[in-house]
PDB file of C-alpha atoms in Angstrom:
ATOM      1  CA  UNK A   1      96.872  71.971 129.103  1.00 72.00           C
ATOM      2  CA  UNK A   2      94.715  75.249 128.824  1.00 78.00           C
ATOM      3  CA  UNK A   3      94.329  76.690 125.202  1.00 80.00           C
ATOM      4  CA  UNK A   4      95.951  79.862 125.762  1.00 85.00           C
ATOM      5  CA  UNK A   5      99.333  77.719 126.303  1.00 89.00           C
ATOM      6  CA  UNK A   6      98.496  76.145 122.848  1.00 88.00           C
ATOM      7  CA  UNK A   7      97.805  79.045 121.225  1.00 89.00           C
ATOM      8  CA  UNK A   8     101.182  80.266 122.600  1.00 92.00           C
ATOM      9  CA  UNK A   9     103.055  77.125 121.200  1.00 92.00           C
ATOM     10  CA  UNK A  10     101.339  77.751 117.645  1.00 92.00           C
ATOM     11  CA  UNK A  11     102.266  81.534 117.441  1.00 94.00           C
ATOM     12  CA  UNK A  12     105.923  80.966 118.780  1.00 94.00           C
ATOM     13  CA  UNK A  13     105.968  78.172 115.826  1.00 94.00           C
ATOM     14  CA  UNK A  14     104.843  80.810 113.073  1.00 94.00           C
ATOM     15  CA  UNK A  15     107.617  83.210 114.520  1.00 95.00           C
ATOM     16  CA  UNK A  16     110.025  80.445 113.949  1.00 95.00           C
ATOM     17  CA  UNK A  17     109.067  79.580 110.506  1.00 95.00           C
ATOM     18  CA  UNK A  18     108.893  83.200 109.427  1.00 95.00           C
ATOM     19  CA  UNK A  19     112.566  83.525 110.736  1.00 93.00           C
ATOM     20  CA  UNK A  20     113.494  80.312 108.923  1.00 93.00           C
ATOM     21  CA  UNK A  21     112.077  82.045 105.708  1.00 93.00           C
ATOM     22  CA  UNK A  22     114.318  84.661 106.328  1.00 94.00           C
ATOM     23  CA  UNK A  23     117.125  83.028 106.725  1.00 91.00           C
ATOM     24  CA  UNK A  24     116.107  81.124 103.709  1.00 93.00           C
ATOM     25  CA  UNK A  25     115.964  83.776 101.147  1.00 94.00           C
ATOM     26  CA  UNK A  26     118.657  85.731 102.585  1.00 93.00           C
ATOM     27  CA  UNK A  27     121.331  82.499 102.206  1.00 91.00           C
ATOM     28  CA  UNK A  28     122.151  83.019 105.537  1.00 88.00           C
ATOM     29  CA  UNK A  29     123.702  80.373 108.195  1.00 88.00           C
ATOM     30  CA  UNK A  30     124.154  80.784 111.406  1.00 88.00           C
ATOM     31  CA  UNK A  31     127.081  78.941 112.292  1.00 89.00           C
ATOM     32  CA  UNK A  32     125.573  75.509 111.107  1.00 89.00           C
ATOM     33  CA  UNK A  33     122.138  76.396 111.786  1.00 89.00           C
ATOM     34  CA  UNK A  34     120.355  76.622 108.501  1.00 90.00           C
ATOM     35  CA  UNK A  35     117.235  78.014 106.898  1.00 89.00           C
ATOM     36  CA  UNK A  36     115.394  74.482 106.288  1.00 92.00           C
ATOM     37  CA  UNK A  37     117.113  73.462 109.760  1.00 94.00           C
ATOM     38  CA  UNK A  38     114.850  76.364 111.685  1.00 92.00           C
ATOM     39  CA  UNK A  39     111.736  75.771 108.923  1.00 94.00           C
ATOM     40  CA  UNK A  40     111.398  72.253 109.843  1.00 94.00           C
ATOM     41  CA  UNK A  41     111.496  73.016 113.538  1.00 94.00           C
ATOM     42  CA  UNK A  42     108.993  75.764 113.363  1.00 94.00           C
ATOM     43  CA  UNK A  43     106.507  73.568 111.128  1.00 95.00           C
ATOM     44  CA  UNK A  44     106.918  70.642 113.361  1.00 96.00           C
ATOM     45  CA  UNK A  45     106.122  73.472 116.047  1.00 95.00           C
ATOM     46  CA  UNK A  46     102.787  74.631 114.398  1.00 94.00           C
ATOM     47  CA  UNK A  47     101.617  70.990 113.746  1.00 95.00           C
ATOM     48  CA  UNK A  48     102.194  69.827 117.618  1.00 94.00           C
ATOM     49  CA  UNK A  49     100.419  72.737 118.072  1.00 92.00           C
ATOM     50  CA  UNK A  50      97.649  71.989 115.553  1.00 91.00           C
ATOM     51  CA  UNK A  51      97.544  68.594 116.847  1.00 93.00           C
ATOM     52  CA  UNK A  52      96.527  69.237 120.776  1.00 90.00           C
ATOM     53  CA  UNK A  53      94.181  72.166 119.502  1.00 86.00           C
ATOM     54  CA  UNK A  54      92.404  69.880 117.631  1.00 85.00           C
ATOM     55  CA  UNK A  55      91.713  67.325 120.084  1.00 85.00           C
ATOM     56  CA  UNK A  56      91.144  69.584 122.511  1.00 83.00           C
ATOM     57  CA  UNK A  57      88.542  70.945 120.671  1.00 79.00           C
ATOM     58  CA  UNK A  58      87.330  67.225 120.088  1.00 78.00           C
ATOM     59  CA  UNK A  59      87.154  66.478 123.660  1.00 80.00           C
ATOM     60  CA  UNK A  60      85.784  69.622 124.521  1.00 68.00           C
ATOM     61  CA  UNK A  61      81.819  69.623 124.661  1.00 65.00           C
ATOM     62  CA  UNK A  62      81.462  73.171 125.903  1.00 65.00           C
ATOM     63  CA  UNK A  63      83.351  75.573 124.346  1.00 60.00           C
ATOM     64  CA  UNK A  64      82.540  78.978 126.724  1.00 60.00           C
ATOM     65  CA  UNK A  65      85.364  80.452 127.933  1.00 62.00           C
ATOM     66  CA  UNK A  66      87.474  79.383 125.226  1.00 60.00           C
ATOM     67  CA  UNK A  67      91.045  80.424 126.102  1.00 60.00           C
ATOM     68  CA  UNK A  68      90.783  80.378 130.167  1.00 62.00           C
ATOM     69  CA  UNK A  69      90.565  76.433 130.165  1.00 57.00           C
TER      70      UNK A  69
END
């Protein structure tokens, strides 16, 4: 998987964790879709995320061209 991908996956996570916020402070539901519903997913999100950066990073010796691999 190249890093840009990953990078992707862990900035569409903090969009859905902000938006969970939202809906969080705001009390809002939409239809049963909840504020700690759409937090979870986007954390789980950022921490898959996390997760492949980091061992791609680990299994990565060179490091040059950083986001085209």
């Amino acid at each position: 998987m190249k890093n840009k991908y990953i990078v992707a996956i862990l900035v569409s996570g903090m969009v859905i964790t902000v938006i969970g916020a939202l809906l969080k402070i705001t009390h809002t539901e939409i239809y049963s879709i909840t504020g700690n519903m759409v937090l979870t997913i986007g954390m789980v999100t950022e921490a898959i995320a996390g997760i492949l950066f980091i061992s791609k990073l680990l299994s990565n010796d060179k490091n040059d061209g950083f986001l085209n691999k």
